[in-house]
PDB file of C-alpha atoms in Angstrom:
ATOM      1  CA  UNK D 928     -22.851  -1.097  -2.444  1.00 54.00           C
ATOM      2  CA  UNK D 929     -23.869   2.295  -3.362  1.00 60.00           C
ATOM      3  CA  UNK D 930     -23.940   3.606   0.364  1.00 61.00           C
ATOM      4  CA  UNK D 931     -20.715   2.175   0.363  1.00 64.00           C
ATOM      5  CA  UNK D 932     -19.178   3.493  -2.554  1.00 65.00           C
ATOM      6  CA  UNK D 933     -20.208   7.190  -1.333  1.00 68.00           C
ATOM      7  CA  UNK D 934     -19.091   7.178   2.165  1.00 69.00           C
ATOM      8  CA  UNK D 935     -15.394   5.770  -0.019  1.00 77.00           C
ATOM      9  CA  UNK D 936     -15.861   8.274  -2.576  1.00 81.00           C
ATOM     10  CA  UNK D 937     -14.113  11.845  -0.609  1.00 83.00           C
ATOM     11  CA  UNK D 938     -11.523   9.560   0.763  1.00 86.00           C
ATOM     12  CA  UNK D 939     -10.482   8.099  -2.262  1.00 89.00           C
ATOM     13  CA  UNK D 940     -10.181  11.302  -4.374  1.00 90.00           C
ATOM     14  CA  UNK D 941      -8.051  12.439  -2.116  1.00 92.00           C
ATOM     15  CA  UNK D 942      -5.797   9.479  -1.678  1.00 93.00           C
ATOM     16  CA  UNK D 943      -5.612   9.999  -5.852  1.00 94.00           C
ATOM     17  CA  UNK D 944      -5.278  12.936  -5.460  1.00 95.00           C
ATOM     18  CA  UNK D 945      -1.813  13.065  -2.869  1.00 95.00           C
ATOM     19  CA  UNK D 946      -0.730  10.639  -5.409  1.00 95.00           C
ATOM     20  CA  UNK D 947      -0.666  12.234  -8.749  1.00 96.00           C
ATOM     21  CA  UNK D 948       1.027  15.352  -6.344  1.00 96.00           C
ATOM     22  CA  UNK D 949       3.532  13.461  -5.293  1.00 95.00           C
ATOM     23  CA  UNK D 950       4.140  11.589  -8.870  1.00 95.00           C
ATOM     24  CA  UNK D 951       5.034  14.354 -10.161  1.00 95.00           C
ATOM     25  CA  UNK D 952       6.805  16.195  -7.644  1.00 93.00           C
ATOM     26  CA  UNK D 953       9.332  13.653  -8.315  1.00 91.00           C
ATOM     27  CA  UNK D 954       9.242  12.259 -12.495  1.00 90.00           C
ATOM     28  CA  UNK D 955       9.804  15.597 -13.623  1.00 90.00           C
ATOM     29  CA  UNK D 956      12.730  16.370 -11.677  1.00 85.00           C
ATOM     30  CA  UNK D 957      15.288  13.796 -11.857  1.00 84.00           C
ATOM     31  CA  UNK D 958      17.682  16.165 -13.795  1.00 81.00           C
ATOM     32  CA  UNK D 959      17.579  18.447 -10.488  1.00 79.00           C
ATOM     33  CA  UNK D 960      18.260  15.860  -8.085  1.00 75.00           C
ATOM     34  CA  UNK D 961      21.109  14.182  -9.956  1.00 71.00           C
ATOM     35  CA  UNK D 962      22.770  18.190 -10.231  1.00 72.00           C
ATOM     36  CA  UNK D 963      21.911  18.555  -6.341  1.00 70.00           C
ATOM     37  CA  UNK D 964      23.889  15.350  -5.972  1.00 64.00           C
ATOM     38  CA  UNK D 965      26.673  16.562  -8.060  1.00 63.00           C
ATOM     39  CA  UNK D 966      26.908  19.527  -6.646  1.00 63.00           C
ATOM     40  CA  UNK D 967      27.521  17.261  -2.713  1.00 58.00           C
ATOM     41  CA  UNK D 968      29.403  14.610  -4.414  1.00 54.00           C
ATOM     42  CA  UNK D 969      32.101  15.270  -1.958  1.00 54.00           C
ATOM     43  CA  UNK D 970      30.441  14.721   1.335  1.00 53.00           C
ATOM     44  CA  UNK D 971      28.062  12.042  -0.202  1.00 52.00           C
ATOM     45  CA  UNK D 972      31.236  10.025  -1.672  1.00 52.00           C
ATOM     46  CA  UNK D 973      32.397   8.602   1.373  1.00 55.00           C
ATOM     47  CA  UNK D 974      28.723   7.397   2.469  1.00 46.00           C
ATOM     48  CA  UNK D 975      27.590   6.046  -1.195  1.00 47.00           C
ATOM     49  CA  UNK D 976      30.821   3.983  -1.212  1.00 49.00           C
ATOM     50  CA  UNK D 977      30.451   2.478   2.281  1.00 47.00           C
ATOM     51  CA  UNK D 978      26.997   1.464   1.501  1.00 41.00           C
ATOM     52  CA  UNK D 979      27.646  -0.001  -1.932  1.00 45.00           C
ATOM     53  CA  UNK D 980      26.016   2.934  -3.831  1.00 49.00           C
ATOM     54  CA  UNK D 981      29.554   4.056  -5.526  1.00 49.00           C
ATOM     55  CA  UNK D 982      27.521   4.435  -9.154  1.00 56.00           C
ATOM     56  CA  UNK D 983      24.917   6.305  -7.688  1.00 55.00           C
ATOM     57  CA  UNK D 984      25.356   9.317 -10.292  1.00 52.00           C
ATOM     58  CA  UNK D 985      25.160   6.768 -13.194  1.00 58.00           C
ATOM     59  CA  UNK D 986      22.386   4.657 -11.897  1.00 68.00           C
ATOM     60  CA  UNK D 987      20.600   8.311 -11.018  1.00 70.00           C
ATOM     61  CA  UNK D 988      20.883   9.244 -14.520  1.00 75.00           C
ATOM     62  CA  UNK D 989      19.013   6.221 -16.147  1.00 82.00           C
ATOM     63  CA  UNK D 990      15.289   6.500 -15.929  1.00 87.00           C
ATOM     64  CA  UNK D 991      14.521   3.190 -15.724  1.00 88.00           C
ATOM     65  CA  UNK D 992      16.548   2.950 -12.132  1.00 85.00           C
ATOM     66  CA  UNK D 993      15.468   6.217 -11.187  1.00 87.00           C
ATOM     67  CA  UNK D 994      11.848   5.804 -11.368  1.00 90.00           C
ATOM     68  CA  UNK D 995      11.841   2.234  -9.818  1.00 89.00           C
ATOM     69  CA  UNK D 996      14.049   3.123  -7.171  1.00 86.00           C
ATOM     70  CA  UNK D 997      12.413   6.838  -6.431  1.00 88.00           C
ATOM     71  CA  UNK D 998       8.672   5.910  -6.823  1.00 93.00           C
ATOM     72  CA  UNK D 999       7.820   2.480  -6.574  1.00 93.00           C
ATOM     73  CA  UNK D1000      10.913   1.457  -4.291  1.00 89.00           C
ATOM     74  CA  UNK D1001      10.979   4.876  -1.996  1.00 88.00           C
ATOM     75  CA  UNK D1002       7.705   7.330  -2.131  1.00 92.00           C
ATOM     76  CA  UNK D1003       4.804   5.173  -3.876  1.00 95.00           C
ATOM     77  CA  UNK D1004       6.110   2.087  -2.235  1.00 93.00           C
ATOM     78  CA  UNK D1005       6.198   3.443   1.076  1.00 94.00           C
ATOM     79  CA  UNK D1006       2.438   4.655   0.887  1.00 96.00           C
ATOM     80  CA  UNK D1007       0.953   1.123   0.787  1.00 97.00           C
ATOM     81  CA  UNK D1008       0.751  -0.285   3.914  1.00 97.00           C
ATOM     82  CA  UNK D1009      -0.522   3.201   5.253  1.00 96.00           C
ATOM     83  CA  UNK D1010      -3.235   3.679   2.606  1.00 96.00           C
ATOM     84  CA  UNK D1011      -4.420  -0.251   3.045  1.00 97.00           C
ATOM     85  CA  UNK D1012      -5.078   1.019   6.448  1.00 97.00           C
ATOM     86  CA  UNK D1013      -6.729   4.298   5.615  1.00 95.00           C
ATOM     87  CA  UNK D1014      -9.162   2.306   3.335  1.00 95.00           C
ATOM     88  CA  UNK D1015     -10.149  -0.201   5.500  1.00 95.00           C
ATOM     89  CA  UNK D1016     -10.425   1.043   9.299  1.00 94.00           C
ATOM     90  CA  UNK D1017     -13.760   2.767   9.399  1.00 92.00           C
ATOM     91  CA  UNK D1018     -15.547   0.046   7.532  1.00 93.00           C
ATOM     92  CA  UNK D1019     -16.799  -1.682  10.428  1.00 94.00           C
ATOM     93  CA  UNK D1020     -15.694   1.089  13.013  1.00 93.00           C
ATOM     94  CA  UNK D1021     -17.866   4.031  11.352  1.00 91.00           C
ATOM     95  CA  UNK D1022     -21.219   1.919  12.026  1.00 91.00           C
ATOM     96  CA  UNK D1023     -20.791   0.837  15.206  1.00 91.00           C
ATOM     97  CA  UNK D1024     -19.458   4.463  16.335  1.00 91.00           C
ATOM     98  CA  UNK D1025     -22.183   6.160  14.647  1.00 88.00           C
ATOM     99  CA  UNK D1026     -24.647   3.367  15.533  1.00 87.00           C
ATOM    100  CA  UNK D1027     -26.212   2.794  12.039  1.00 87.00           C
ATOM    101  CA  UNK D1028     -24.597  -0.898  12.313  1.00 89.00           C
ATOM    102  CA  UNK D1029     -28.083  -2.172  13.459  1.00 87.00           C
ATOM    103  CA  UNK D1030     -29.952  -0.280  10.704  1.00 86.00           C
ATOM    104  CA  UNK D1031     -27.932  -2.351   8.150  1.00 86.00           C
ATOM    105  CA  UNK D1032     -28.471  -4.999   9.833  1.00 88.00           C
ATOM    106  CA  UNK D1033     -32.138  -5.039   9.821  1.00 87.00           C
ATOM    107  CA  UNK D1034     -32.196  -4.390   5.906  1.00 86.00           C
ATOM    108  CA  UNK D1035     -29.597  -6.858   5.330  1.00 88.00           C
ATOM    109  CA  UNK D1036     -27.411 -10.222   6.251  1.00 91.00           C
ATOM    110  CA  UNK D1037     -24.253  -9.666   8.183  1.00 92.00           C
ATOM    111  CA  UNK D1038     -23.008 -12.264   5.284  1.00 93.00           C
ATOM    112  CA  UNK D1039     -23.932  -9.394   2.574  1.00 92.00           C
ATOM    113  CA  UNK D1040     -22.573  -6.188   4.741  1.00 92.00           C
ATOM    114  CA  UNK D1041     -19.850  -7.985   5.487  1.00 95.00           C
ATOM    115  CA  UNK D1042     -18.490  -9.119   1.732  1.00 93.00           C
ATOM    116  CA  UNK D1043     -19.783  -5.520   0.416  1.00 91.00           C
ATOM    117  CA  UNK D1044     -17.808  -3.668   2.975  1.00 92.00           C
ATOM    118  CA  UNK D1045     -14.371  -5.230   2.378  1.00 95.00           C
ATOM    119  CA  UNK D1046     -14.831  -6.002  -0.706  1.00 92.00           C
ATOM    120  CA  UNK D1047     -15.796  -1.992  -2.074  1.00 91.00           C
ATOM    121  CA  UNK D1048     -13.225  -0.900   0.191  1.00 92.00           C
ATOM    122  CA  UNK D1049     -10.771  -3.163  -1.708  1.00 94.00           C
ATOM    123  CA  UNK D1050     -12.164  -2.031  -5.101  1.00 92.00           C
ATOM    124  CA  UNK D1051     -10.832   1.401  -3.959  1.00 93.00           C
ATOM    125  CA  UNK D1052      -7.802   0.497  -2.970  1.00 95.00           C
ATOM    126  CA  UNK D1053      -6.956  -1.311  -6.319  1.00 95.00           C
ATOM    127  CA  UNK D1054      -7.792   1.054  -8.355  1.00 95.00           C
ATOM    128  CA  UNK D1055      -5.474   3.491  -6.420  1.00 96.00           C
ATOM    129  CA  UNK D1056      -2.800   1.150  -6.908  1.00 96.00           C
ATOM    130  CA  UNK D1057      -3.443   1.189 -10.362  1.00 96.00           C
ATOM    131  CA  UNK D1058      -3.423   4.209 -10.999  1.00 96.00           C
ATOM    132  CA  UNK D1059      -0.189   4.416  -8.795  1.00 96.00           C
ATOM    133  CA  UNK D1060       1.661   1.530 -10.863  1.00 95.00           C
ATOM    134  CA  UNK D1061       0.376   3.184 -14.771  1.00 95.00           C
ATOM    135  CA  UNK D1062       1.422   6.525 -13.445  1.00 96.00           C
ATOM    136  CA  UNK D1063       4.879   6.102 -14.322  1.00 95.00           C
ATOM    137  CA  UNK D1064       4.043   4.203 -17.265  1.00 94.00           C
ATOM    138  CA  UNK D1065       1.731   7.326 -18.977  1.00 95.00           C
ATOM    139  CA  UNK D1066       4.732   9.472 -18.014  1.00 95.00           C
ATOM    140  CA  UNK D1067       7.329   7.579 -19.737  1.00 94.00           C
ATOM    141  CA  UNK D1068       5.393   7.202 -22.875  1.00 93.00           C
ATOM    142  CA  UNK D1069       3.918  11.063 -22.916  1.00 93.00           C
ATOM    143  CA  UNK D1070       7.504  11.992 -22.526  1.00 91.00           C
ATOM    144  CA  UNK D1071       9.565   9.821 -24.819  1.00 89.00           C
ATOM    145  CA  UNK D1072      11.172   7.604 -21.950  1.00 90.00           C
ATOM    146  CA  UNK D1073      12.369   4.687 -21.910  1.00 88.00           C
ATOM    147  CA  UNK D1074      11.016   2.949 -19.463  1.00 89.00           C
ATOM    148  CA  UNK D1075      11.182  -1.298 -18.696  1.00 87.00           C
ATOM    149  CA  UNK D1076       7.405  -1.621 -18.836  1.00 89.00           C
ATOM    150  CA  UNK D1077       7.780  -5.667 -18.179  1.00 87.00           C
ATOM    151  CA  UNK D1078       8.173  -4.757 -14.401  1.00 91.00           C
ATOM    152  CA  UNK D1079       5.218  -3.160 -13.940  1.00 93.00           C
ATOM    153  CA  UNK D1080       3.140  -6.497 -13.543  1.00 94.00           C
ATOM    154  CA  UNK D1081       5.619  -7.844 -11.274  1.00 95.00           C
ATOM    155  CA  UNK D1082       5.425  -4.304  -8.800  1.00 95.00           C
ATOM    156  CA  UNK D1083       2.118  -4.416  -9.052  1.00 96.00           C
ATOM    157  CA  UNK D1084       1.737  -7.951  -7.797  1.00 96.00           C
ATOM    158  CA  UNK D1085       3.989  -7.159  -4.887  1.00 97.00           C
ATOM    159  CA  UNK D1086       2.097  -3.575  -3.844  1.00 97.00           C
ATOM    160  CA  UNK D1087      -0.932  -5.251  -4.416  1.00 97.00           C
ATOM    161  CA  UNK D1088      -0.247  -8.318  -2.125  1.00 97.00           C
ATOM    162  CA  UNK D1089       1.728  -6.744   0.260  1.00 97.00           C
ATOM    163  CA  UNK D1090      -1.323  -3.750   0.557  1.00 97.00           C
ATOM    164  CA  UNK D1091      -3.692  -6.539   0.416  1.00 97.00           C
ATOM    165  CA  UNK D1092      -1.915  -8.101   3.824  1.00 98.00           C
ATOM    166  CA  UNK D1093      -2.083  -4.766   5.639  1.00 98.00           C
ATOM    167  CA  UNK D1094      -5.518  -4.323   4.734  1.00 98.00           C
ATOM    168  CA  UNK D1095      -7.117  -7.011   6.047  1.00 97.00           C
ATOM    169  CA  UNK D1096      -5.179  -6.901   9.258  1.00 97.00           C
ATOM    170  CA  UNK D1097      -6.813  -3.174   9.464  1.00 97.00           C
ATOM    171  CA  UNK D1098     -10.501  -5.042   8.153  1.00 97.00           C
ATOM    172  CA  UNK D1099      -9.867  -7.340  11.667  1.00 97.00           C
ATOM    173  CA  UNK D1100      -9.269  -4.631  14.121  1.00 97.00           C
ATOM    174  CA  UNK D1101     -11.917  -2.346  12.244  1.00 96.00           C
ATOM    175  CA  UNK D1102     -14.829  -5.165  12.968  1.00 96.00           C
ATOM    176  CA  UNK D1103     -12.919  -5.986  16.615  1.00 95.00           C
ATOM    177  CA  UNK D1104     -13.392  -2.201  17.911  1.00 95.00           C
ATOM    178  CA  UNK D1105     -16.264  -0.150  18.185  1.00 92.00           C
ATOM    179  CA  UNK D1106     -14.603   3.430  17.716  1.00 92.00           C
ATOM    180  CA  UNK D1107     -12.819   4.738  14.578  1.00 91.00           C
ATOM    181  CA  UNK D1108      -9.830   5.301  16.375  1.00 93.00           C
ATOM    182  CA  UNK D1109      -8.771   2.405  17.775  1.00 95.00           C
ATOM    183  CA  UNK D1110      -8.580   0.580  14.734  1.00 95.00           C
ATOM    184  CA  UNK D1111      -6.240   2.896  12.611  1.00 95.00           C
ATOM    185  CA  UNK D1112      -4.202   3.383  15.489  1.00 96.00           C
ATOM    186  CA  UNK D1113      -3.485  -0.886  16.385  1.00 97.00           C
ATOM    187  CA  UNK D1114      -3.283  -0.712  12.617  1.00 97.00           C
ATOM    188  CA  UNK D1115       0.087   1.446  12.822  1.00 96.00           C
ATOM    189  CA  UNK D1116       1.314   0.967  15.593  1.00 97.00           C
ATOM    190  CA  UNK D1117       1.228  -3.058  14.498  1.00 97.00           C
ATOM    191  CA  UNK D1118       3.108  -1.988  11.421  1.00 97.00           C
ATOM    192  CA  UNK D1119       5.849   0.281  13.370  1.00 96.00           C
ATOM    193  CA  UNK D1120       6.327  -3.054  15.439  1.00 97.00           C
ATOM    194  CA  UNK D1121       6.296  -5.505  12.252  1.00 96.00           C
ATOM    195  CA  UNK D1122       8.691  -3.270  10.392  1.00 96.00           C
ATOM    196  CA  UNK D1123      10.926  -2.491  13.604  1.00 96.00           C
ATOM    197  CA  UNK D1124      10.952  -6.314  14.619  1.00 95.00           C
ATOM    198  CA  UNK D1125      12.611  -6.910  10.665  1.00 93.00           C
ATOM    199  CA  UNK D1126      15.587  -5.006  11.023  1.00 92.00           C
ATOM    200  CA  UNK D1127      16.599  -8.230  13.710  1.00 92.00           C
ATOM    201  CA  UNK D1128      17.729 -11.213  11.531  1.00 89.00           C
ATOM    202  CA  UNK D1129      16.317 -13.867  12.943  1.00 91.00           C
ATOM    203  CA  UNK D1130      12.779 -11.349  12.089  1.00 92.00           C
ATOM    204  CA  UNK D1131      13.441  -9.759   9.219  1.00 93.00           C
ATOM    205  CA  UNK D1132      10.241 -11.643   7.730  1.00 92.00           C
ATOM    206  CA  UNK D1133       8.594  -9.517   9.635  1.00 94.00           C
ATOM    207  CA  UNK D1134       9.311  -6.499   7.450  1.00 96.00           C
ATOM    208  CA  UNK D1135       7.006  -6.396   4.723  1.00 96.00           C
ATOM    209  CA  UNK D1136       8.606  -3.385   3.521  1.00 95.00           C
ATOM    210  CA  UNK D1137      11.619  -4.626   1.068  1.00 94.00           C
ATOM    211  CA  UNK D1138       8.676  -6.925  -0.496  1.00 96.00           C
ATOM    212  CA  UNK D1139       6.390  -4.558  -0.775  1.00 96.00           C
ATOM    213  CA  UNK D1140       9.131  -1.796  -1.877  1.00 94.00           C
ATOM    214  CA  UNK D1141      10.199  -4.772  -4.818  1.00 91.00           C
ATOM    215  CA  UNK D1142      13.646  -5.207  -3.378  1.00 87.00           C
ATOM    216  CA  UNK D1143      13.690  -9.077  -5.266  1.00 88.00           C
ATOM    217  CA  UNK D1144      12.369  -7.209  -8.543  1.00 91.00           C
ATOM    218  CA  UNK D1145      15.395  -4.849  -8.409  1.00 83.00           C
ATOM    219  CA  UNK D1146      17.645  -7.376  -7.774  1.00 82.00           C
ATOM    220  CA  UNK D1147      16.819 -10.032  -9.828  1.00 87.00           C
ATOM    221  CA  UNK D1148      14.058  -9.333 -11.763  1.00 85.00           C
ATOM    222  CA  UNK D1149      11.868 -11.457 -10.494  1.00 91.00           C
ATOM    223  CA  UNK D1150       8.577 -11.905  -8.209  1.00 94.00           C
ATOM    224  CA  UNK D1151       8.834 -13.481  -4.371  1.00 95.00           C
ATOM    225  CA  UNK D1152       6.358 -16.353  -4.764  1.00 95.00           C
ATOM    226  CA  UNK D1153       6.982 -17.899  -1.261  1.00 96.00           C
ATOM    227  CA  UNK D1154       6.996 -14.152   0.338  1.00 97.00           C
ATOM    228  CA  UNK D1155       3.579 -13.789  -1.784  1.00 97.00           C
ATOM    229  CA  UNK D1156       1.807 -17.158  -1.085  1.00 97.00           C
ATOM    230  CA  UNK D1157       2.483 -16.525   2.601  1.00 97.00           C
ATOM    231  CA  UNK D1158       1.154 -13.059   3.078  1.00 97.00           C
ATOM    232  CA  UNK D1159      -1.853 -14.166   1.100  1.00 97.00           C
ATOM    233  CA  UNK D1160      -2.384 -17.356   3.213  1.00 97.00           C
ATOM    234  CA  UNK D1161      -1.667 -14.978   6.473  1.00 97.00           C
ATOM    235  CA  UNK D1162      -4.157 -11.936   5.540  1.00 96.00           C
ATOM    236  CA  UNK D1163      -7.065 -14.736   3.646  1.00 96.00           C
ATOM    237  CA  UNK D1164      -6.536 -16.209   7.277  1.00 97.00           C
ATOM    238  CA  UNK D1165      -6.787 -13.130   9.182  1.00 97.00           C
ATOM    239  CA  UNK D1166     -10.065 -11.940   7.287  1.00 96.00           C
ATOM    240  CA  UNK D1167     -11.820 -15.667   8.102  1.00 96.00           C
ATOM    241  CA  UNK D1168     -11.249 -14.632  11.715  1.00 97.00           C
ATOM    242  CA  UNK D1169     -13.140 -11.136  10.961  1.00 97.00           C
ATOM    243  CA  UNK D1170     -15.654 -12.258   9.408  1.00 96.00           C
ATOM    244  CA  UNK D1171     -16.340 -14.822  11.968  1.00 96.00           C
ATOM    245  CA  UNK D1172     -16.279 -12.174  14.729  1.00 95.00           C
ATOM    246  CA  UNK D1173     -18.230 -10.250  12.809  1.00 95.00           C
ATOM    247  CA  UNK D1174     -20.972 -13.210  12.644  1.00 93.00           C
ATOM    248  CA  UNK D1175     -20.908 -13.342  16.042  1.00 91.00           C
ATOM    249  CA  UNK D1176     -20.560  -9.792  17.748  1.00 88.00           C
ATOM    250  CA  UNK D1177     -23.500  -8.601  19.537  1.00 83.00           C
ATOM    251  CA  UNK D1178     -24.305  -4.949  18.193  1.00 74.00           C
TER     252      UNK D1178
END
């Protein structure tokens, strides 16, 4: 665990780090955007209307819509998938690349590696999405916004599962390949694919991205339970299959 938790540790100060950077590169300024706006109302009019965003000024203006549209349904939102990914696709990949798998081995079952490996690299991730969901929340309360705080829970559960999903797909191609590479990249490129095969109808469930980005939430104010129970039953399904090829693979 402790090996683990140092070869996570540069990577995940950094992922906090782009975070908090990008938080506020966007909470303090919601008074400049809604001015740029203003100031292109007329060439924006035509587009907002067509689109069903005629109130975009007013909804702009309240914090509560601006921060749950503009983080956690735009720029945080967006981030999960990719940083499930970045967590989890050298934690199988690494050792075999660097060929230290076998030394683990020796010292330990593939049972323990296994479970310590995804399950640190998930430790990691939560907390980032913590710290990604009580962002907003410190913010509000530092400076006297009000914010809908009852949300929160149900965004979280959403990023969480929906990050979850992603990362165990990566976790599967991570212990599949023996290169670093190969993983992150069947990792994206399977989530460009997902996410273009949604915008068909008859696909659209292919898109995690209006879950994860808590398009039900905005809505009506409530969590996807089907949406949820499935990706959980998908990616608990997809990690048996690791961790059976894992059990298996000759190193």
């Amino acid at each position: 665990m402790k090996k683990e938790l140092y070869e996570m540790k540069t990577r995940t100060i950094i992922s906090i780090v782009i975070l908090i950077l990008l938080f506020f590169s966007i909470a303090p300024f919601q008074k400049f955007y809604v001015d740029m706006i203003k100031e292109n109302m007329a060439a924006i009019k035509p587009y907002a209307e067509k689109f069903g965003f005629s109130n975009i000024l007013d909804n702009l203006n309240d914090w509560n819509y601006y921060m749950y549209t503009q983080w956690f349904g735009k720029n945080f939102g967006q981030l999960i998938p990719i940083f499930a990914i970045i967590f989890a696709f050298p934690l199988f990949s690494r050792e075999y690349e660097n060929g230290t798998m076998e030394y683990l081995l020796v010292r330990k079952s593939r049972d323990y590696v296994f479970i310590t490996k995804v399950y640190t690299g998930l430790t990691m991730f939560i907390i980032w999405i913590t710290i990604g969901i009580v962002l907003p929340a410190a913010y509000s309360l530092i400076s006297g916004k009000d914010l809908a705080y009852s949300l929160l829970f149900k965004y979280f559960i959403h990023m969480f599962f929906g990050g979850l999903f992603w990362y165990e797909i990566t976790v599967l191609f991570s212990v599949i390949f023996n290169d670093q590479v190969k993983p992150i990249l069947v990792s994206v490129g399977t989530l460009i694919i997902t996410t273009a095969a949604g915008f068909i109808k008859p696909l659209s469930f292919l898109n995690t991205y209006p879950y994860i980005l808590g398009s039900k939430i905005i809505s009506e104010g409530k969590i996807d339970l089907l949406y949820t129970l499935s990706l959980f039953l998908i990616g608990e399904t997809i990690v048996s299959i690791a961790y059976y090829q894992f059990r298996k693979k000759e190193i």
